[in-house]
mmCIF file of C-alpha atoms in Angstrom:
data_model
loop_
_atom_site.group_PDB
_atom_site.id
_atom_site.type_symbol
_atom_site.label_atom_id
_atom_site.label_comp_id
_atom_site.label_asym_id
_atom_site.label_seq_id
_atom_site.Cartn_x
_atom_site.Cartn_y
_atom_site.Cartn_z
ATOM 1 C CA MET A 1153 -0.076 -0.227 -0.016
ATOM 2 C CA GLU A 1154 1.275 3.545 -0.647
ATOM 3 C CA LEU A 1155 1.903 5.715 1.889
ATOM 4 C CA VAL A 1156 0.157 8.235 2.129
ATOM 5 C CA LEU A 1157 1.338 11.504 3.419
ATOM 6 C CA PHE A 1158 -0.515 12.776 6.857
ATOM 7 C CA GLU A 1159 -1.770 16.371 5.791
ATOM 8 C CA VAL A 1160 -3.476 19.802 8.806
ATOM 9 C CA THR A 1161 -5.267 22.168 7.415
ATOM 10 C CA PHE A 1162 -6.459 25.074 9.301
ATOM 11 C CA MET A 1163 -9.275 26.466 7.985
ATOM 12 C CA THR A 1164 -8.955 30.221 6.914
ATOM 13 C CA ASP A 1165 -11.752 32.938 6.924
ATOM 14 C CA ALA A 1166 -13.849 32.749 3.357
ATOM 15 C CA LYS A 1167 -12.777 36.756 3.062
ATOM 16 C CA GLN A 1168 -8.913 35.760 2.431
ATOM 17 C CA GLN A 1169 -10.701 33.058 -0.363
ATOM 18 C CA PRO A 1170 -10.275 33.247 -4.481
ATOM 19 C CA LYS A 1171 -13.863 34.073 -5.652
ATOM 20 C CA TYR A 1172 -13.901 30.611 -7.407
ATOM 21 C CA LEU A 1173 -14.253 29.105 -3.852
ATOM 22 C CA ILE A 1174 -16.366 31.428 -2.148
ATOM 23 C CA LEU A 1175 -18.362 30.766 -5.122
ATOM 24 C CA LYS A 1176 -17.966 26.607 -4.396
ATOM 25 C CA GLN A 1177 -18.841 27.060 -0.876
ATOM 26 C CA GLU A 1178 -22.090 28.946 -2.156
ATOM 27 C CA ILE A 1179 -23.185 25.593 -4.108
ATOM 28 C CA LEU A 1180 -22.355 23.087 -1.705
ATOM 29 C CA SER A 1181 -24.632 25.107 1.372
ATOM 30 C CA TRP A 1182 -27.242 24.840 -1.487
ATOM 31 C CA LEU A 1183 -26.739 20.817 -1.210
ATOM 32 C CA GLN A 1184 -26.386 19.888 2.245
ATOM 33 C CA SER A 1185 -29.841 22.150 3.042
ATOM 34 C CA GLY A 1186 -31.666 20.201 0.449
ATOM 35 C CA LYS A 1187 -32.120 23.466 -1.683
ATOM 36 C CA LEU A 1188 -30.340 20.518 -4.742
ATOM 37 C CA LYS A 1189 -30.794 17.301 -4.840
ATOM 38 C CA PRO A 1190 -29.207 14.081 -6.010
ATOM 39 C CA ASP A 1191 -29.741 13.834 -9.463
ATOM 40 C CA ASP A 1192 -31.587 17.678 -9.825
ATOM 41 C CA GLN A 1193 -30.197 19.659 -12.819
ATOM 42 C CA MET A 1194 -27.914 22.274 -11.552
ATOM 43 C CA PRO A 1195 -28.172 25.987 -12.823
ATOM 44 C CA THR A 1196 -26.127 26.925 -15.519
ATOM 45 C CA GLU A 1197 -23.140 28.675 -16.002
ATOM 46 C CA ASN A 1198 -24.715 32.548 -17.650
ATOM 47 C CA GLU A 1199 -27.625 31.971 -14.786
ATOM 48 C CA ILE A 1200 -24.468 31.372 -11.689
ATOM 49 C CA ALA A 1201 -22.533 34.407 -13.201
ATOM 50 C CA GLU A 1202 -25.586 37.149 -13.204
ATOM 51 C CA GLN A 1203 -27.121 36.180 -9.930
ATOM 52 C CA PHE A 1204 -23.711 36.814 -8.172
ATOM 53 C CA ARG A 1205 -22.298 39.332 -10.791
ATOM 54 C CA MET A 1206 -18.989 36.995 -11.794
ATOM 55 C CA SER A 1207 -17.589 35.945 -14.592
ATOM 56 C CA ARG A 1208 -18.234 32.974 -16.593
ATOM 57 C CA GLN A 1209 -14.695 32.214 -16.014
ATOM 58 C CA THR A 1210 -14.996 32.028 -12.281
ATOM 59 C CA VAL A 1211 -18.100 29.777 -12.371
ATOM 60 C CA ARG A 1212 -16.078 27.662 -14.783
ATOM 61 C CA GLN A 1213 -13.214 27.248 -12.654
ATOM 62 C CA THR A 1214 -15.828 25.991 -9.473
ATOM 63 C CA PHE A 1215 -18.112 24.342 -11.486
ATOM 64 C CA GLY A 1216 -14.488 22.178 -12.990
ATOM 65 C CA VAL A 1217 -13.746 21.776 -8.629
ATOM 66 C CA LEU A 1218 -16.661 20.364 -7.861
ATOM 67 C CA GLU A 1219 -17.290 17.911 -10.733
ATOM 68 C CA GLN A 1220 -13.182 16.909 -9.592
ATOM 69 C CA GLU A 1221 -14.347 16.533 -6.098
ATOM 70 C CA GLY A 1222 -17.562 14.246 -7.448
ATOM 71 C CA TRP A 1223 -20.244 16.190 -5.820
ATOM 72 C CA ILE A 1224 -21.324 17.457 -10.131
ATOM 73 C CA PHE A 1225 -21.568 15.062 -13.298
ATOM 74 C CA ARG A 1226 -22.112 16.751 -16.845
ATOM 75 C CA VAL A 1227 -23.949 14.997 -19.189
ATOM 76 C CA GLN A 1228 -23.649 16.371 -22.969
ATOM 77 C CA GLY A 1229 -26.178 18.196 -24.468
ATOM 78 C CA ARG A 1230 -28.616 18.649 -21.334
ATOM 79 C CA GLY A 1231 -26.226 19.470 -18.566
ATOM 80 C CA THR A 1232 -24.565 19.536 -14.901
ATOM 81 C CA PHE A 1233 -26.301 17.557 -12.387
ATOM 82 C CA VAL A 1234 -25.791 16.637 -7.977
ATOM 83 C CA SER A 1235 -24.421 13.921 -7.817
ATOM 84 C CA ASN A 1236 -24.893 11.366 -5.243
ATOM 85 C CA PRO A 1237 -23.873 12.996 -1.529
ATOM 86 C CA GLN A 1238 -21.790 9.629 -1.348
ATOM 87 C CA THR A 1239 -19.518 9.979 -4.825
ATOM 88 C CA ALA A 1240 -17.161 12.457 -3.781
ATOM 89 C CA ARG A 1241 -15.933 10.870 -1.165
ATOM 90 C CA LYS A 1242 -15.229 7.791 -3.290
ATOM 91 C CA GLN A 1243 -13.434 9.262 -5.454
ATOM 92 C CA GLN A 1244 -11.267 11.169 -2.856
ATOM 93 C CA ASP A 1245 -7.449 9.620 -3.880
ATOM 94 C CA VAL A 1246 -7.105 10.493 -0.164
ATOM 95 C CA GLN A 1247 -10.289 10.132 2.668
ATOM 96 C CA THR A 1248 -9.538 12.913 4.608
ATOM 97 C CA ILE A 1249 -11.265 13.022 8.480
ATOM 98 C CA GLY A 1250 -12.360 16.547 9.935
ATOM 99 C CA ILE A 1251 -12.027 17.541 13.493
ATOM 100 C CA ILE A 1252 -13.272 20.603 15.250
ATOM 101 C CA THR A 1253 -12.396 21.197 18.679
ATOM 102 C CA THR A 1254 -13.887 24.135 21.118
ATOM 103 C CA TYR A 1255 -10.095 25.425 21.139
ATOM 104 C CA ILE A 1256 -6.623 24.146 19.010
ATOM 105 C CA SER A 1257 -4.782 25.990 21.726
ATOM 106 C CA ASP A 1258 -6.129 25.562 24.855
ATOM 107 C CA TYR A 1259 -3.996 22.651 27.055
ATOM 108 C CA ILE A 1260 -6.336 20.136 26.788
ATOM 109 C CA PHE A 1261 -7.134 19.770 22.981
ATOM 110 C CA PRO A 1262 -3.427 19.885 21.394
ATOM 111 C CA HIS A 1263 -3.322 16.033 23.445
ATOM 112 C CA ILE A 1264 -6.965 14.584 21.792
ATOM 113 C CA VAL A 1265 -5.438 16.043 18.906
ATOM 114 C CA ARG A 1266 -2.750 14.365 17.812
ATOM 115 C CA GLY A 1267 -4.208 11.321 19.991
ATOM 116 C CA ALA A 1268 -6.280 11.570 16.923
ATOM 117 C CA GLU A 1269 -3.490 12.679 14.761
ATOM 118 C CA ALA A 1270 -1.102 9.536 15.089
ATOM 119 C CA ALA A 1271 -4.080 7.177 14.966
ATOM 120 C CA LEU A 1272 -5.152 8.876 11.658
ATOM 121 C CA ARG A 1273 -2.247 9.404 9.813
ATOM 122 C CA ASN A 1274 -1.447 5.286 10.662
ATOM 123 C CA LYS A 1275 -4.402 4.347 8.779
ATOM 124 C CA GLY A 1276 -4.088 6.572 5.284
ATOM 125 C CA TYR A 1277 -5.662 9.524 6.446
ATOM 126 C CA ARG A 1278 -5.688 13.086 6.402
ATOM 127 C CA MET A 1279 -7.157 15.241 8.664
ATOM 128 C CA LEU A 1280 -8.804 19.145 8.804
ATOM 129 C CA LEU A 1281 -8.711 20.917 11.840
ATOM 130 C CA SER A 1282 -11.003 23.990 12.693
ATOM 131 C CA SER A 1283 -11.656 25.650 15.852
ATOM 132 C CA THR A 1284 -14.696 27.328 16.767
ATOM 133 C CA ASP A 1285 -13.287 29.642 19.790
ATOM 134 C CA ASN A 1286 -16.350 28.111 21.927
ATOM 135 C CA ASP A 1287 -18.800 30.171 20.118
ATOM 136 C CA LYS A 1288 -21.960 28.808 18.134
ATOM 137 C CA ASP A 1289 -21.821 30.793 15.361
ATOM 138 C CA LYS A 1290 -17.821 30.038 14.517
ATOM 139 C CA GLU A 1291 -19.197 26.205 14.776
ATOM 140 C CA ARG A 1292 -22.171 27.160 12.413
ATOM 141 C CA GLU A 1293 -18.748 28.355 10.392
ATOM 142 C CA SER A 1294 -16.503 25.664 11.123
ATOM 143 C CA LEU A 1295 -19.387 23.483 9.821
ATOM 144 C CA GLN A 1296 -20.152 25.016 7.207
ATOM 145 C CA MET A 1297 -16.433 24.721 5.840
ATOM 146 C CA MET A 1298 -16.054 21.063 7.111
ATOM 147 C CA MET A 1299 -19.500 20.152 4.740
ATOM 148 C CA SER A 1300 -17.098 22.070 1.471
ATOM 149 C CA GLN A 1301 -14.940 19.381 1.680
ATOM 150 C CA PRO A 1302 -15.829 15.827 0.247
ATOM 151 C CA LEU A 1303 -15.172 14.458 3.913
ATOM 152 C CA SER A 1304 -15.063 11.157 5.042
ATOM 153 C CA GLY A 1305 -16.186 11.865 8.607
ATOM 154 C CA LEU A 1306 -15.988 14.241 11.866
ATOM 155 C CA ILE A 1307 -15.542 14.255 14.901
ATOM 156 C CA ILE A 1308 -16.946 17.122 17.014
ATOM 157 C CA GLU A 1309 -16.455 18.972 20.476
ATOM 158 C CA PRO A 1310 -19.705 20.764 20.941
ATOM 159 C CA THR A 1311 -19.887 23.798 21.542
ATOM 160 C CA LYS A 1312 -21.637 24.942 24.614
ATOM 161 C CA SER A 1313 -23.136 22.203 25.014
ATOM 162 C CA ALA A 1314 -25.141 23.387 27.588
ATOM 163 C CA GLU A 1315 -26.868 26.122 25.551
ATOM 164 C CA GLY A 1316 -28.340 24.250 23.719
ATOM 165 C CA ASN A 1317 -27.774 23.410 19.518
ATOM 166 C CA PRO A 1318 -29.558 26.341 17.323
ATOM 167 C CA ASN A 1319 -26.506 24.698 14.387
ATOM 168 C CA LEU A 1320 -29.163 21.594 14.609
ATOM 169 C CA SER A 1321 -29.841 21.601 10.790
ATOM 170 C CA TYR A 1322 -26.621 20.943 9.983
ATOM 171 C CA TYR A 1323 -25.917 18.248 11.982
ATOM 172 C CA LEU A 1324 -29.221 16.753 10.472
ATOM 173 C CA THR A 1325 -27.329 17.809 6.803
ATOM 174 C CA LEU A 1326 -24.609 14.635 8.297
ATOM 175 C CA ASN A 1327 -27.260 12.283 8.548
ATOM 176 C CA TYR A 1328 -29.217 13.188 5.028
ATOM 177 C CA GLN A 1329 -25.370 12.383 3.807
ATOM 178 C CA ASP A 1330 -24.249 9.836 5.215
ATOM 179 C CA ILE A 1331 -21.567 11.757 6.566
ATOM 180 C CA PRO A 1332 -20.481 10.147 9.785
ATOM 181 C CA PHE A 1333 -19.591 11.728 12.972
ATOM 182 C CA ILE A 1334 -18.574 11.573 16.901
ATOM 183 C CA MET A 1335 -18.852 13.476 19.811
ATOM 184 C CA ILE A 1336 -16.269 14.390 21.928
ATOM 185 C CA ASN A 1337 -16.220 15.138 25.266
ATOM 186 C CA GLU A 1338 -20.101 15.483 25.384
ATOM 187 C CA SER A 1339 -22.603 15.681 23.163
ATOM 188 C CA TYR A 1340 -25.675 17.589 21.925
ATOM 189 C CA PRO A 1341 -28.791 15.314 24.017
ATOM 190 C CA GLU A 1342 -30.926 16.007 20.680
ATOM 191 C CA ILE A 1343 -28.276 14.631 18.399
ATOM 192 C CA ASN A 1344 -28.174 10.399 18.579
ATOM 193 C CA CYS A 1345 -24.240 10.028 17.649
ATOM 194 C CA PRO A 1346 -21.832 7.687 19.022
ATOM 195 C CA TYR A 1347 -19.524 9.507 21.543
ATOM 196 C CA ILE A 1348 -16.492 9.790 24.132
ATOM 197 C CA LYS A 1349 -16.648 11.591 26.729
ATOM 198 C CA VAL A 1350 -15.282 11.060 30.868
ATOM 199 C CA ASP A 1351 -17.937 10.607 33.731
ATOM 200 C CA ASP A 1352 -18.185 14.374 34.753
ATOM 201 C CA GLU A 1353 -21.094 13.316 37.361
ATOM 202 C CA ALA A 1354 -18.699 10.660 39.195
ATOM 203 C CA GLY A 1355 -15.368 13.092 38.887
ATOM 204 C CA GLY A 1356 -17.287 15.775 40.667
ATOM 205 C CA TYR A 1357 -18.609 13.193 42.890
ATOM 206 C CA LYS A 1358 -14.853 11.598 44.118
ATOM 207 C CA ALA A 1359 -13.655 14.880 44.732
ATOM 208 C CA ALA A 1360 -16.253 15.982 47.226
ATOM 209 C CA GLU A 1361 -15.984 13.195 48.515
ATOM 210 C CA HIS A 1362 -11.984 13.171 48.849
ATOM 211 C CA LEU A 1363 -12.088 16.253 50.540
ATOM 212 C CA ILE A 1364 -15.164 14.862 53.227
ATOM 213 C CA LYS A 1365 -13.606 12.101 53.727
ATOM 214 C CA LEU A 1366 -10.690 14.368 55.169
ATOM 215 C CA GLY A 1367 -12.494 16.541 57.275
ATOM 216 C CA HIS A 1368 -13.659 19.434 55.226
ATOM 217 C CA ARG A 1369 -17.226 20.842 55.577
ATOM 218 C CA ARG A 1370 -16.877 24.203 54.056
ATOM 219 C CA ILE A 1371 -16.076 23.301 50.453
ATOM 220 C CA ALA A 1372 -16.385 25.894 47.793
ATOM 221 C CA GLY A 1373 -17.280 25.015 44.436
ATOM 222 C CA PHE A 1374 -16.365 26.108 40.967
ATOM 223 C CA PHE A 1375 -17.927 25.152 37.657
ATOM 224 C CA LYS A 1376 -18.016 26.329 34.083
ATOM 225 C CA MET A 1377 -22.279 26.293 33.224
ATOM 226 C CA ASP A 1378 -21.982 26.306 29.672
ATOM 227 C CA ASP A 1379 -21.558 23.167 29.234
ATOM 228 C CA LEU A 1380 -22.208 19.748 30.162
ATOM 229 C CA GLN A 1381 -18.991 18.942 31.883
ATOM 230 C CA GLY A 1382 -19.843 21.531 34.096
ATOM 231 C CA VAL A 1383 -23.075 21.288 34.255
ATOM 232 C CA ASN A 1384 -22.202 17.622 35.439
ATOM 233 C CA ARG A 1385 -19.426 18.423 37.996
ATOM 234 C CA LEU A 1386 -21.903 20.701 39.836
ATOM 235 C CA LYS A 1387 -23.929 17.450 39.933
ATOM 236 C CA GLY A 1388 -22.046 14.816 41.545
ATOM 237 C CA PHE A 1389 -19.980 17.683 43.749
ATOM 238 C CA ILE A 1390 -23.701 18.702 44.888
ATOM 239 C CA LYS A 1391 -24.716 15.001 45.338
ATOM 240 C CA ALA A 1392 -21.431 13.610 47.655
ATOM 241 C CA HIS A 1393 -22.822 16.516 49.746
ATOM 242 C CA GLN A 1394 -25.968 15.441 50.256
ATOM 243 C CA GLU A 1395 -25.080 11.791 50.347
ATOM 244 C CA PHE A 1396 -22.311 12.313 53.142
ATOM 245 C CA ARG A 1397 -25.542 14.951 54.887
ATOM 246 C CA VAL A 1398 -22.826 17.588 54.514
ATOM 247 C CA PRO A 1399 -24.394 21.121 54.514
ATOM 248 C CA LEU A 1400 -23.885 22.934 51.852
ATOM 249 C CA LEU A 1401 -24.152 26.574 51.783
ATOM 250 C CA PRO A 1402 -25.624 28.555 48.363
ATOM 251 C CA ASP A 1403 -22.941 31.278 48.535
ATOM 252 C CA SER A 1404 -20.373 28.737 48.378
ATOM 253 C CA VAL A 1405 -20.977 27.327 44.917
ATOM 254 C CA ILE A 1406 -19.887 29.792 42.719
ATOM 255 C CA HIS A 1407 -20.688 28.964 38.246
ATOM 256 C CA TYR A 1408 -19.391 30.956 35.977
ATOM 257 C CA THR A 1409 -19.263 31.142 31.871
ATOM 258 C CA THR A 1410 -17.090 31.233 29.180
ATOM 259 C CA GLU A 1411 -17.311 34.945 29.465
ATOM 260 C CA ASP A 1412 -16.332 35.070 32.271
ATOM 261 C CA LYS A 1413 -13.901 32.129 32.940
ATOM 262 C CA ALA A 1414 -10.942 34.841 33.747
ATOM 263 C CA THR A 1415 -12.487 36.875 36.289
ATOM 264 C CA LYS A 1416 -14.978 35.828 38.052
ATOM 265 C CA PRO A 1417 -13.624 32.651 40.029
ATOM 266 C CA PHE A 1418 -10.812 34.780 40.854
ATOM 267 C CA GLU A 1419 -12.808 37.727 42.499
ATOM 268 C CA ALA A 1420 -15.213 35.333 43.619
ATOM 269 C CA GLY A 1421 -12.454 33.394 45.634
ATOM 270 C CA LEU A 1422 -10.617 36.133 46.348
ATOM 271 C CA GLU A 1423 -13.516 37.181 49.065
ATOM 272 C CA MET A 1424 -14.563 34.639 50.269
ATOM 273 C CA LEU A 1425 -11.267 33.862 51.424
ATOM 274 C CA SER A 1426 -11.199 37.427 52.678
ATOM 275 C CA ASN A 1427 -13.623 36.508 55.232
ATOM 276 C CA GLU A 1428 -11.839 34.924 58.542
ATOM 277 C CA THR A 1429 -15.225 32.919 60.284
ATOM 278 C CA GLU A 1430 -16.709 32.049 57.248
ATOM 279 C CA ARG A 1431 -13.422 30.844 54.940
ATOM 280 C CA PRO A 1432 -13.788 27.964 53.264
ATOM 281 C CA THR A 1433 -11.109 25.076 54.304
ATOM 282 C CA ALA A 1434 -11.012 23.595 50.438
ATOM 283 C CA PHE A 1435 -11.809 24.730 47.340
ATOM 284 C CA VAL A 1436 -13.019 22.160 44.170
ATOM 285 C CA CYS A 1437 -12.381 23.575 40.629
ATOM 286 C CA TYR A 1438 -14.060 23.076 37.251
ATOM 287 C CA ASN A 1439 -10.593 22.038 35.670
ATOM 288 C CA ASP A 1440 -6.936 22.252 36.618
ATOM 289 C CA GLU A 1441 -6.387 25.808 35.031
ATOM 290 C CA LEU A 1442 -9.026 27.243 37.565
ATOM 291 C CA ALA A 1443 -7.283 25.753 40.018
ATOM 292 C CA ILE A 1444 -3.783 27.445 39.455
ATOM 293 C CA MET A 1445 -5.793 31.232 39.211
ATOM 294 C CA LEU A 1446 -7.251 30.323 42.615
ATOM 295 C CA LEU A 1447 -3.516 29.038 43.925
ATOM 296 C CA GLU A 1448 -2.320 33.022 42.612
ATOM 297 C CA ALA A 1449 -5.774 34.136 44.914
ATOM 298 C CA VAL A 1450 -4.872 31.641 47.625
ATOM 299 C CA ARG A 1451 -0.947 33.576 47.860
ATOM 300 C CA GLN A 1452 -2.728 37.295 47.273
ATOM 301 C CA ALA A 1453 -4.968 36.768 50.688
ATOM 302 C CA GLY A 1454 -1.706 35.740 52.417
ATOM 303 C CA LEU A 1455 -2.601 31.773 52.770
ATOM 304 C CA SER A 1456 -1.270 28.367 51.511
ATOM 305 C CA VAL A 1457 -2.328 25.439 50.240
ATOM 306 C CA PRO A 1458 -2.699 22.669 51.404
ATOM 307 C CA GLU A 1459 -2.032 24.232 55.368
ATOM 308 C CA HIS A 1460 -5.657 26.895 54.696
ATOM 309 C CA ILE A 1461 -6.955 26.008 51.676
ATOM 310 C CA SER A 1462 -7.257 22.160 50.239
ATOM 311 C CA ILE A 1463 -7.498 22.859 46.240
ATOM 312 C CA VAL A 1464 -8.165 19.793 43.582
ATOM 313 C CA GLY A 1465 -8.353 20.398 40.158
ATOM 314 C CA PHE A 1466 -9.939 18.534 37.129
ATOM 315 C CA ASP A 1467 -8.251 16.546 33.903
ATOM 316 C CA ASP A 1468 -4.949 15.530 35.678
ATOM 317 C CA SER A 1469 -3.250 18.028 32.758
ATOM 318 C CA SER A 1470 0.212 19.308 32.951
ATOM 319 C CA LEU A 1471 -0.324 21.984 35.380
ATOM 320 C CA ALA A 1472 -1.391 20.115 37.313
ATOM 321 C CA VAL A 1473 2.665 19.525 37.895
ATOM 322 C CA ALA A 1474 4.166 22.803 36.678
ATOM 323 C CA THR A 1475 3.687 24.684 40.181
ATOM 324 C CA GLU A 1476 5.398 24.361 43.626
ATOM 325 C CA VAL A 1477 2.438 23.239 44.654
ATOM 326 C CA LYS A 1478 1.131 19.674 43.165
ATOM 327 C CA LEU A 1479 -2.614 19.560 42.941
ATOM 328 C CA THR A 1480 -4.583 16.820 43.681
ATOM 329 C CA THR A 1481 -6.976 15.971 39.942
ATOM 330 C CA LEU A 1482 -9.058 14.002 37.620
ATOM 331 C CA THR A 1483 -7.613 12.111 35.010
ATOM 332 C CA HIS A 1484 -9.176 12.822 31.712
ATOM 333 C CA PRO A 1485 -7.179 10.392 29.105
ATOM 334 C CA LYS A 1486 -6.573 13.955 26.654
ATOM 335 C CA ALA A 1487 -4.521 11.108 23.782
ATOM 336 C CA ASP A 1488 -6.261 7.697 24.399
ATOM 337 C CA MET A 1489 -10.102 9.791 23.697
ATOM 338 C CA GLY A 1490 -8.529 11.221 20.664
ATOM 339 C CA ILE A 1491 -6.541 7.663 19.786
ATOM 340 C CA MET A 1492 -10.526 6.298 21.097
ATOM 341 C CA ALA A 1493 -12.573 8.818 18.704
ATOM 342 C CA ALA A 1494 -9.754 8.386 15.499
ATOM 343 C CA ASP A 1495 -10.241 4.636 15.593
ATOM 344 C CA MET A 1496 -14.063 4.318 16.288
ATOM 345 C CA LEU A 1497 -14.558 7.290 13.659
ATOM 346 C CA ILE A 1498 -12.700 4.569 10.889
ATOM 347 C CA ALA A 1499 -14.298 1.105 11.568
ATOM 348 C CA MET A 1500 -17.781 2.938 11.269
ATOM 349 C CA ILE A 1501 -16.463 4.411 7.509
ATOM 350 C CA GLU A 1502 -14.719 1.275 6.459
ATOM 351 C CA GLN A 1503 -16.970 -1.039 7.686
ATOM 352 C CA ASN A 1504 -19.671 0.803 6.320
ATOM 353 C CA THR A 1505 -21.579 0.267 10.012
ATOM 354 C CA ASP A 1506 -24.132 3.539 11.670
ATOM 355 C CA THR A 1507 -23.766 0.746 15.046
ATOM 356 C CA MET A 1508 -24.326 3.358 18.158
ATOM 357 C CA THR A 1509 -20.760 2.882 20.369
ATOM 358 C CA CYS A 1510 -21.056 5.221 23.962
ATOM 359 C CA ASN A 1511 -17.689 5.359 25.557
ATOM 360 C CA VAL A 1512 -17.697 6.755 29.610
ATOM 361 C CA ILE A 1513 -14.678 6.742 30.847
ATOM 362 C CA GLU A 1514 -14.390 6.667 34.555
ATOM 363 C CA PRO A 1515 -11.964 9.614 36.092
ATOM 364 C CA GLU A 1516 -9.906 8.692 38.782
ATOM 365 C CA LEU A 1517 -8.515 10.674 41.297
ATOM 366 C CA ILE A 1518 -4.767 11.335 41.988
ATOM 367 C CA ILE A 1519 -3.448 12.672 45.029
ATOM 368 C CA ARG A 1520 -0.993 14.700 44.916
ATOM 369 C CA GLU A 1521 0.109 17.260 47.536
ATOM 370 C CA SER A 1522 -2.612 20.235 47.074
ATOM 371 C CA THR A 1523 -5.270 18.362 49.795
ATOM 372 C CA LYS A 1524 -4.830 17.358 53.501
ATOM 373 C CA PRO A 1525 -6.623 16.795 56.375
ATOM 374 C CA ILE A 1526 -8.502 19.522 58.299
ATOM 375 C CA LYS A 1527 -6.970 20.320 61.607
#
């Protein structure tokens, strides 16, 4: 078998693209929305040139690319017609997998992407990579750009999964076009598709349970609430308090979103730490990144970890061991998750199956220096 070089392509803004590619994406949107269906006749080159005020040469170039990729076909003497959605994918020399993440540079996602990259490369696939910056509009743009390519499949991390899915029509189009996809870290509740995620509720429970068993009774929790990971970690946190009959004061749970994650938890932590009589003895954090931020809040308050405050993170990232205080945290199998997602998707493509395989991974508590029994 000929060795296929692995390729990663970063999606670019449409405004930077040539006119024929912009027109290509527009025509593909007609196919994706069902405006044009398989075997429908395309408008003529003259009609499209007039509609979009482009030269006929630009339209002809667009048609040439679409025909080469298998989206359309010409019949001598009759015109140009829409191909079956699977035709374009079958005509590729190298099959392509798209990956849509919320972030590319975040401390979690490079590991997931590298895991998927290795698995895809070993099977002769190449990869298109796009980031939504955790923005619903950018998720729509990523889906549009991905679907303008002759993709064999997609690996998707939902954007703000706790805030609904305004891009549902695009996911339904993926189903309509028989493009298999898998979700990672979370899934939209209304979408019935394979997924791989961590049992976040179990993680939140284990974090609180660990601290309660160390004797802590004033435990504050910080959870990002625009994704279901944060919602479920909070559920586990509350469940542990209920099962161990430890009262949980309303002011001890801090909600925040992507937009205020750099300020709200830090300010709330400082305020809590300034109250000497009712100061929490422990923090449970949405992730390691936040735990490191709250370590600084503890320092600014003139306190130390774990002597005055115990802290538990989540994700067992490189940040967990990057400071002078090594974090107690919950595991997140980042690279393994990417490998599993790629392997599952390749099996769906090559075996032509639509089996609903859903993997929920139990996180493990890694105990380090940031937690200790309360005096």
